[in-house]
Amino acid sequence: MRYHADEPELDAYYGDIGQAHLQPLWEMSGLLTPTPVVKAVPYRWGAGELQKFAARAGELVPIDRGGDRRVLAMSNPGLNGAPFISGTLWAAVQFLQAGEVAPAHRHTPGALRFVLEGGGAYTLLDGDPVVMGRGDLVLTPSWVYHEHHNPSSEPMMWLDVLDLPMVAALDAVFFEEGPSEEADESVADRSASELRYGQGSGLVPTGVSASAHQRPHSPLMVYRWAETDAALRALLELGDGREAEVRYRDPSRDRDVTPTLRCEMRRIVAGHTTIADQQTGTRVCAVLNGAGTARLAGQEFALSPGDVFVVPSWCHHQIEAESTLDIFTTSDAPVLDALGLFRRALIS
Amino acid sequence: MRYHADEPELDAYYGDIGQAHLQPLWEMSGLLTPTPVVKAVPYRWGAGELQKFAARAGELVPIDRGGDRRVLAMSNPGLNGAPFISGTLWAAVQFLQAGEVAPAHRHTPGALRFVLEGGGAYTLLDGDPVVMGRGDLVLTPSWVYHEHHNPSSEPMMWLDVLDLPMVAALDAVFFEEGPSEEADESVADRSASELRYGQGSGLVPTGVSASAHQRPHSPLMVYRWAETDAALRALLELGDGREAEVRYRDPSRDRDVTPTLRCEMRRIVAGHTTIADQQTGTRVCAVLNGAGTARLAGQEFALSPGDVFVVPSWCHHQIEAESTLDIFTTSDAPVLDALGLFRRALIS
Amino acid sequence: MRYHADEPELDAYYGDIGQAHLQPLWEMSGLLTPTPVVKAVPYRWGAGELQKFAARAGELVPIDRGGDRRVLAMSNPGLNGAPFISGTLWAAVQFLQAGEVAPAHRHTPGALRFVLEGGGAYTLLDGDPVVMGRGDLVLTPSWVYHEHHNPSSEPMMWLDVLDLPMVAALDAVFFEEGPSEEADESVADRSASELRYGQGSGLVPTGVSASAHQRPHSPLMVYRWAETDAALRALLELGDGREAEVRYRDPSRDRDVTPTLRCEMRRIVAGHTTIADQQTGTRVCAVLNGAGTARLAGQEFALSPGDVFVVPSWCHHQIEAESTLDIFTTSDAPVLDALGLFRRALIS
Amino acid sequence: MRYHADEPELDAYYGDIGQAHLQPLWEMSGLLTPTPVVKAVPYRWGAGELQKFAARAGELVPIDRGGDRRVLAMSNPGLNGAPFISGTLWAAVQFLQAGEVAPAHRHTPGALRFVLEGGGAYTLLDGDPVVMGRGDLVLTPSWVYHEHHNPSSEPMMWLDVLDLPMVAALDAVFFEEGPSEEADESVADRSASELRYGQGSGLVPTGVSASAHQRPHSPLMVYRWAETDAALRALLELGDGREAEVRYRDPSRDRDVTPTLRCEMRRIVAGHTTIADQQTGTRVCAVLNGAGTARLAGQEFALSPGDVFVVPSWCHHQIEAESTLDIFTTSDAPVLDALGLFRRALIS
């Protein structure tokens, strides 16, 4: 970046200070804007394309070709080809052929998996096998070893969301290969994490080690669809019956599932249109069930099961349900909250 | 209290300062003891007597005779006839005939109900009806209106525990009669409290009012036995299979169910004897299932379903299970924790 | 306690349940009252009597006669001779002759010292010597070793406040004699505690050990009058100039100085009368400077420097300043706060 | 970004998925690295150049030319001309001529000012005038209106640090012009903020409005050098006398001065060399007093008063003091802490 004022004295000055690695604020623009100027744009990736291209990758690319993961990253059209769904989040589909294993590693960027279709695979989290079923949310928080196994006879695909761009922007990416253990393919229906922490609202084992509690993320690593669905049905029973939403939280204390990712599931009943809103931070949304329309900053996107869409920061956002929609949302809201930067406005 | 030193000058002085409402520390003893000197003694109330005397009260005493509750308080033999199970806690059995109603009131002392036998009654908590079944824990926290209804054709009895002696010692007892509403006898299986907060570990409604969250107690008012039992079975699966314990907690944040009462359920498998311990504060224990022996400060108490026993502060405590025991415990541990006074020691 | 109903069947029943250590709620009264029924009464101990009787104890009683402290406890006239200023707090004057030492011990009841007159003594707190001057607040929190030395040539007296009745009611009193070290009589003006934590608002050493931070009380053990006075003057400058109050707090985190005692200093300018209030919990107040009147539950008490008065729970309380008053107050408010039992009402 | 595999089928596939805004993870590299790969490099800006170029800007550029601030941003040589000192922080010198005013505005990026030389100006913070002296730290947290006045007869310069790149990366920049009030040039020595919260360790006004406490930043807006210096001297007295460090904190609760910026002052005594360390996140350091050498990732930078240097994330960092150094450091550590990403290693 070089500054030119068309005034010789000033230009000389700009040259001098440039040598000294200084830049004049008064020649810059766009640093402080009335509202966020966001490069990422609203966009929807259709289930059909995601599935087709993931399956095709399964044919063309071995799992160990690079990065040990067969992953297609959603690249926001506003980000000039960066492989990120927004400036702060990474979203992708991951595809595992029958019998394949994606080996263990861990990294400081935190991740979650949400299963939009199928089942049969499991994830090993610091040695605890977690079976992945449709509608399940599986956490792979920062610095937890994880590997993925598909012992079934069908390929499987799921949605990955990571805080990678944010952790990279903070210059805090660390990575380690995992231990290469012999995989024990006999996997229980319920992980140790669920046996300990998933047994009901407010029930926590008393004998738990203090260290488990001191990790910055939820000790419950998977939230099953059956429970989420039941919770939504219960809330609809209580309210006006038009929409309901649950937040997935750390059952052992008062916080989101991880320090960087907030997760929610929203049910919008057929025929209902939500109040429009806008909020700071990125929302990555995935349609589990139902059909309808997302109105994002004036654009309309048709929604079907398996679609993924992104709502950039401060973007107008409204959903209309044609048939009853179940939309999973993950966002960087815990970060904005912690930094005093979370804002939300309803638009009437 | 008058002090005598058998020294004339000193006795005259003691007379003078007594007039001035002053007392000499050097003539006192027992104020600061190496370990707690506890008046309350370990004791067990047998299920048979509790049931027999409660049923007899049902015959002899109308519900509205005094206090609007038909309650038998357990009076610790060490407390000189005070109607308290220890210096800090009140424990009692409450008996409701078929068709009876104990009308609404609220008070600053916090209470809980634990159902040792039977079912069919419900409690109305700030208007939310909570059906009470065997093994269920029902909270009636400080300043929440509560009334009890038994619309069934059988009498019902349960255990009450309150922090009444503690709140009285703090000179902080307030009480109000409740609104006299027409009772609607059609009661749902699940309370609104459960529909909102009892739908699974870590799932919390996002649309909840901030005020609900600002109350000092759990928004979940009932913990069902089926879930507690499942949690204990899951923990036994994970551990050495000899004992397991869950703590009941506020599912919306990191704390006990109320600011004064900690609740836990412990399963001790047949044949196992626990490690002996002692801890500050009172533990009130109720046997839900199984048989065995409690060893408390050297005494042995046989345990059967429906028995209630008290473990006073710093009392040696050890349990031997003949058949698999389920023991519900409530204690004032949150108070001792908050005040920096909680101590626990294992005795090998 | 025995119950008599003048109905033979019922009386027989009461006999039977009495044998079983059960008592009928419906025969009790006074358990749940609309507002607190408080035994402690408002009372004031005059400076003259406190000083006279303390000095006389200095002549009559050696320091090691009993309890190793020469202390006169204020006995609330409403408490039937119990040596407590209220149901929850102990207040006393402690007197140390020139050259005397009150040896080290520690106990779970937490204490504080407030110096109403004089100086020259120091307290050793876990080995850290804290010089005590007029208007200084010195903490001796739960389980901290403390010993008192008076190396000066004048006797010294101060106010002690402890949470002893409360800790005793919780059956949580522990006590230990301290190590008998040779006292080093060369004591610095500023304790290590002040050098570390008393250097200015918001300045905390970064190299501090985590363990120091994990204690349940403030790491700053003394609050000097010069700073308190300056703070009050600054606040009067900002407000309407009629009254100001500071709360003493843990400078390292968001809490009171100890888990059981709240400390405040209030300045009421000559001619001003405060708004009347009532609050749950006991307030122990000491007049450092000025003169006026305390109106407590309809009674009037003249106030002079060195006077100590008690405001029992929920007692109407109003102060009128004839000359500008500085009143130090300590209360059990942190306990009531933690238990959800703190209430305060302004009375217009 | 386009991917080429030199395999026709794969290249066709890459073309297809590119159309669908998808990218293949297995063709990417550098996303997950063993340790942070940091673009920002260690660098030092000399006091002489900062002062010379700032003064020259004072001659060449009117205050209202652009952005209403006469500011020279330090541009990290590793960031390809971006006007940021690292990927997360902005650092700059700001220059105000005698008599000038930089008008009011507010923005979500949070700022602080540290005065390396001179005095005489003041900052108006939500209407509260704060005089700025040498060694003072002045906060201008997120969304607080601020304007700068130099009523003196000398120009003044100070260091600005903002979290601007981080807030921009989070797409959360908001900005508003402030009210244009008539400036009242009679400014008190102590701001209202200091009168309320700066009166001594642990002393907080009891009458403070809850809203003041609910802001996400310290209510104390300025930390005076005299207190910081006294705190460092006290800590040196306690320790081995070789180095001491204080952290500036919110005096009303347990947290850093703002949610994004940690501030510390470190004194390293002449002749002492610190233990080398590395930590995640950016440190911006300014030399207030003394001379010595900074060793950053193997490079040596001579240090003199007024110099500013940057220690990028995970960069080796060691300081050698020739004469006693006082180094002010601000960092984004609160963000890394909140997100579970803070790591620090000592290098022996």
PDB file of N, CA, C and O in Angstrom, chain C residues 99-135:
ATOM      1  N   GLY C  99       3.563  -4.269  75.419  1.00  0.00           N
ATOM      2  CA  GLY C  99       4.496  -5.384  75.519  1.00  0.00           C
ATOM      3  C   GLY C  99       3.874  -6.767  75.444  1.00  0.00           C
ATOM      4  O   GLY C  99       4.587  -7.771  75.361  1.00  0.00           O
ATOM      5  N   GLU C 100       2.562  -6.849  75.434  1.00  0.00           N
ATOM      6  CA  GLU C 100       1.937  -8.167  75.446  1.00  0.00           C
ATOM      7  C   GLU C 100       1.871  -8.800  74.052  1.00  0.00           C
ATOM      8  O   GLU C 100       1.898  -8.120  73.028  1.00  0.00           O
ATOM      9  N   VAL C 101       1.734 -10.118  74.081  1.00  0.00           N
ATOM     10  CA  VAL C 101       1.543 -10.885  72.846  1.00  0.00           C
ATOM     11  C   VAL C 101       0.378 -11.847  73.045  1.00  0.00           C
ATOM     12  O   VAL C 101       0.318 -12.567  74.037  1.00  0.00           O
ATOM     13  N   ALA C 102      -0.540 -11.862  72.092  1.00  0.00           N
ATOM     14  CA  ALA C 102      -1.607 -12.869  72.073  1.00  0.00           C
ATOM     15  C   ALA C 102      -1.172 -13.907  71.045  1.00  0.00           C
ATOM     16  O   ALA C 102      -1.048 -13.586  69.862  1.00  0.00           O
ATOM     17  N   PRO C 103      -0.891 -15.129  71.492  1.00  0.00           N
ATOM     18  CA  PRO C 103      -0.174 -16.076  70.626  1.00  0.00           C
ATOM     19  C   PRO C 103      -0.998 -16.573  69.437  1.00  0.00           C
ATOM     20  O   PRO C 103      -2.224 -16.384  69.383  1.00  0.00           O
ATOM     21  N   ALA C 104      -0.326 -17.234  68.512  1.00  0.00           N
ATOM     22  CA  ALA C 104      -0.928 -17.608  67.228  1.00  0.00           C
ATOM     23  C   ALA C 104      -1.914 -18.763  67.353  1.00  0.00           C
ATOM     24  O   ALA C 104      -1.702 -19.714  68.099  1.00  0.00           O
ATOM     25  N   HIS C 105      -2.990 -18.663  66.639  1.00  0.00           N
ATOM     26  CA  HIS C 105      -3.901 -19.787  66.417  1.00  0.00           C
ATOM     27  C   HIS C 105      -4.668 -19.501  65.121  1.00  0.00           C
ATOM     28  O   HIS C 105      -4.530 -18.445  64.531  1.00  0.00           O
ATOM     29  N   ARG C 106      -5.436 -20.491  64.702  1.00  0.00           N
ATOM     30  CA  ARG C 106      -6.327 -20.254  63.573  1.00  0.00           C
ATOM     31  C   ARG C 106      -7.598 -21.042  63.800  1.00  0.00           C
ATOM     32  O   ARG C 106      -7.624 -22.008  64.550  1.00  0.00           O
ATOM     33  N   HIS C 107      -8.663 -20.605  63.142  1.00  0.00           N
ATOM     34  CA  HIS C 107      -9.961 -21.254  63.320  1.00  0.00           C
ATOM     35  C   HIS C 107     -10.814 -20.987  62.091  1.00  0.00           C
ATOM     36  O   HIS C 107     -10.560 -20.041  61.321  1.00  0.00           O
ATOM     37  N   THR C 108     -11.794 -21.848  61.892  1.00  0.00           N
ATOM     38  CA  THR C 108     -12.652 -21.651  60.722  1.00  0.00           C
ATOM     39  C   THR C 108     -13.546 -20.426  60.842  1.00  0.00           C
ATOM     40  O   THR C 108     -13.836 -19.808  59.812  1.00  0.00           O
ATOM     41  N   PRO C 109     -14.000 -20.044  62.046  1.00  0.00           N
ATOM     42  CA  PRO C 109     -14.714 -18.766  62.071  1.00  0.00           C
ATOM     43  C   PRO C 109     -13.792 -17.650  61.591  1.00  0.00           C
ATOM     44  O   PRO C 109     -12.617 -17.585  61.974  1.00  0.00           O
ATOM     45  N   GLY C 110     -14.307 -16.795  60.747  1.00  0.00           N
ATOM     46  CA  GLY C 110     -13.536 -15.691  60.194  1.00  0.00           C
ATOM     47  C   GLY C 110     -13.706 -14.450  61.038  1.00  0.00           C
ATOM     48  O   GLY C 110     -14.772 -14.227  61.618  1.00  0.00           O
ATOM     49  N   ALA C 111     -12.650 -13.650  61.070  1.00  0.00           N
ATOM     50  CA  ALA C 111     -12.673 -12.467  61.931  1.00  0.00           C
ATOM     51  C   ALA C 111     -12.178 -11.246  61.186  1.00  0.00           C
ATOM     52  O   ALA C 111     -11.523 -11.349  60.140  1.00  0.00           O
ATOM     53  N   LEU C 112     -12.497 -10.103  61.738  1.00  0.00           N
ATOM     54  CA  LEU C 112     -11.865  -8.859  61.311  1.00  0.00           C
ATOM     55  C   LEU C 112     -11.648  -8.004  62.539  1.00  0.00           C
ATOM     56  O   LEU C 112     -12.280  -8.192  63.585  1.00  0.00           O
ATOM     57  N   ARG C 113     -10.724  -7.091  62.389  1.00  0.00           N
ATOM     58  CA  ARG C 113     -10.401  -6.130  63.455  1.00  0.00           C
ATOM     59  C   ARG C 113     -10.622  -4.740  62.876  1.00  0.00           C
ATOM     60  O   ARG C 113     -10.213  -4.476  61.732  1.00  0.00           O
ATOM     61  N   PHE C 114     -11.227  -3.872  63.657  1.00  0.00           N
ATOM     62  CA  PHE C 114     -11.333  -2.480  63.240  1.00  0.00           C
ATOM     63  C   PHE C 114     -10.848  -1.620  64.404  1.00  0.00           C
ATOM     64  O   PHE C 114     -11.293  -1.804  65.540  1.00  0.00           O
ATOM     65  N   VAL C 115      -9.936  -0.703  64.079  1.00  0.00           N
ATOM     66  CA  VAL C 115      -9.284   0.071  65.137  1.00  0.00           C
ATOM     67  C   VAL C 115     -10.018   1.392  65.331  1.00  0.00           C
ATOM     68  O   VAL C 115     -10.027   2.247  64.447  1.00  0.00           O
ATOM     69  N   LEU C 116     -10.615   1.540  66.508  1.00  0.00           N
ATOM     70  CA  LEU C 116     -11.388   2.752  66.796  1.00  0.00           C
ATOM     71  C   LEU C 116     -10.540   3.835  67.455  1.00  0.00           C
ATOM     72  O   LEU C 116     -10.897   5.014  67.406  1.00  0.00           O
ATOM     73  N   GLU C 117      -9.456   3.430  68.057  1.00  0.00           N
ATOM     74  CA  GLU C 117      -8.649   4.409  68.769  1.00  0.00           C
ATOM     75  C   GLU C 117      -7.250   3.859  68.958  1.00  0.00           C
ATOM     76  O   GLU C 117      -7.080   2.662  69.138  1.00  0.00           O
ATOM     77  N   GLY C 118      -6.256   4.694  68.864  1.00  0.00           N
ATOM     78  CA  GLY C 118      -4.896   4.290  69.197  1.00  0.00           C
ATOM     79  C   GLY C 118      -4.186   3.585  68.066  1.00  0.00           C
ATOM     80  O   GLY C 118      -4.620   3.605  66.910  1.00  0.00           O
ATOM     81  N   GLY C 119      -3.063   2.961  68.404  1.00  0.00           N
ATOM     82  CA  GLY C 119      -2.230   2.306  67.392  1.00  0.00           C
ATOM     83  C   GLY C 119      -1.036   1.697  68.078  1.00  0.00           C
ATOM     84  O   GLY C 119      -0.964   1.652  69.309  1.00  0.00           O
ATOM     85  N   GLY C 120      -0.126   1.186  67.296  1.00  0.00           N
ATOM     86  CA  GLY C 120       1.106   0.685  67.879  1.00  0.00           C
ATOM     87  C   GLY C 120       1.216  -0.821  67.927  1.00  0.00           C
ATOM     88  O   GLY C 120       2.312  -1.358  68.038  1.00  0.00           O
ATOM     89  N   ALA C 121       0.095  -1.500  67.829  1.00  0.00           N
ATOM     90  CA  ALA C 121       0.162  -2.964  67.813  1.00  0.00           C
ATOM     91  C   ALA C 121       0.256  -3.455  66.374  1.00  0.00           C
ATOM     92  O   ALA C 121       0.079  -2.699  65.412  1.00  0.00           O
ATOM     93  N   TYR C 122       0.560  -4.741  66.245  1.00  0.00           N
ATOM     94  CA  TYR C 122       0.472  -5.340  64.911  1.00  0.00           C
ATOM     95  C   TYR C 122      -0.030  -6.771  65.035  1.00  0.00           C
ATOM     96  O   TYR C 122       0.029  -7.387  66.109  1.00  0.00           O
ATOM     97  N   THR C 123      -0.572  -7.240  63.946  1.00  0.00           N
ATOM     98  CA  THR C 123      -1.100  -8.594  63.859  1.00  0.00           C
ATOM     99  C   THR C 123      -0.239  -9.350  62.862  1.00  0.00           C
ATOM    100  O   THR C 123       0.095  -8.809  61.811  1.00  0.00           O
ATOM    101  N   LEU C 124       0.106 -10.587  63.222  1.00  0.00           N
ATOM    102  CA  LEU C 124       0.891 -11.416  62.314  1.00  0.00           C
ATOM    103  C   LEU C 124      -0.078 -12.373  61.626  1.00  0.00           C
ATOM    104  O   LEU C 124      -0.742 -13.173  62.290  1.00  0.00           O
ATOM    105  N   LEU C 125      -0.189 -12.292  60.303  1.00  0.00           N
ATOM    106  CA  LEU C 125      -1.170 -13.085  59.563  1.00  0.00           C
ATOM    107  C   LEU C 125      -0.444 -14.075  58.667  1.00  0.00           C
ATOM    108  O   LEU C 125       0.153 -13.674  57.670  1.00  0.00           O
ATOM    109  N   ASP C 126      -0.499 -15.343  59.023  1.00  0.00           N
ATOM    110  CA  ASP C 126       0.311 -16.343  58.324  1.00  0.00           C
ATOM    111  C   ASP C 126       1.744 -15.826  58.144  1.00  0.00           C
ATOM    112  O   ASP C 126       2.343 -15.977  57.078  1.00  0.00           O
ATOM    113  N   GLY C 127       2.226 -15.167  59.164  1.00  0.00           N
ATOM    114  CA  GLY C 127       3.615 -14.715  59.170  1.00  0.00           C
ATOM    115  C   GLY C 127       3.855 -13.311  58.658  1.00  0.00           C
ATOM    116  O   GLY C 127       4.970 -12.807  58.732  1.00  0.00           O
ATOM    117  N   ASP C 128       2.842 -12.684  58.139  1.00  0.00           N
ATOM    118  CA  ASP C 128       2.990 -11.341  57.570  1.00  0.00           C
ATOM    119  C   ASP C 128       2.547 -10.301  58.601  1.00  0.00           C
ATOM    120  O   ASP C 128       1.374 -10.257  58.972  1.00  0.00           O
ATOM    121  N   PRO C 129       3.469  -9.461  59.094  1.00  0.00           N
ATOM    122  CA  PRO C 129       3.077  -8.504  60.133  1.00  0.00           C
ATOM    123  C   PRO C 129       2.319  -7.307  59.557  1.00  0.00           C
ATOM    124  O   PRO C 129       2.775  -6.681  58.603  1.00  0.00           O
ATOM    125  N   VAL C 130       1.173  -7.009  60.151  1.00  0.00           N
ATOM    126  CA  VAL C 130       0.321  -5.908  59.707  1.00  0.00           C
ATOM    127  C   VAL C 130       0.168  -4.920  60.858  1.00  0.00           C
ATOM    128  O   VAL C 130      -0.481  -5.214  61.861  1.00  0.00           O
ATOM    129  N   VAL C 131       0.774  -3.773  60.704  1.00  0.00           N
ATOM    130  CA  VAL C 131       0.632  -2.709  61.697  1.00  0.00           C
ATOM    131  C   VAL C 131      -0.807  -2.224  61.690  1.00  0.00           C
ATOM    132  O   VAL C 131      -1.427  -2.096  60.639  1.00  0.00           O
ATOM    133  N   MET C 132      -1.355  -1.975  62.904  1.00  0.00           N
ATOM    134  CA  MET C 132      -2.755  -1.574  63.020  1.00  0.00           C
ATOM    135  C   MET C 132      -2.855  -0.126  63.472  1.00  0.00           C
ATOM    136  O   MET C 132      -2.420   0.212  64.574  1.00  0.00           O
ATOM    137  N   GLY C 133      -3.464   0.699  62.636  1.00  0.00           N
ATOM    138  CA  GLY C 133      -3.637   2.104  63.002  1.00  0.00           C
ATOM    139  C   GLY C 133      -5.113   2.469  63.072  1.00  0.00           C
ATOM    140  O   GLY C 133      -5.984   1.723  62.603  1.00  0.00           O
ATOM    141  N   ARG C 134      -5.394   3.618  63.601  1.00  0.00           N
ATOM    142  CA  ARG C 134      -6.764   4.087  63.763  1.00  0.00           C
ATOM    143  C   ARG C 134      -7.497   4.125  62.413  1.00  0.00           C
ATOM    144  O   ARG C 134      -6.979   4.660  61.442  1.00  0.00           O
ATOM    145  N   GLY C 135      -8.675   3.560  62.393  1.00  0.00           N
ATOM    146  CA  GLY C 135      -9.477   3.564  61.175  1.00  0.00           C
ATOM    147  C   GLY C 135      -9.123   2.461  60.201  1.00  0.00           C
ATOM    148  O   GLY C 135      -9.773   2.307  59.166  1.00  0.00           O
TER     149      GLY C 135
END
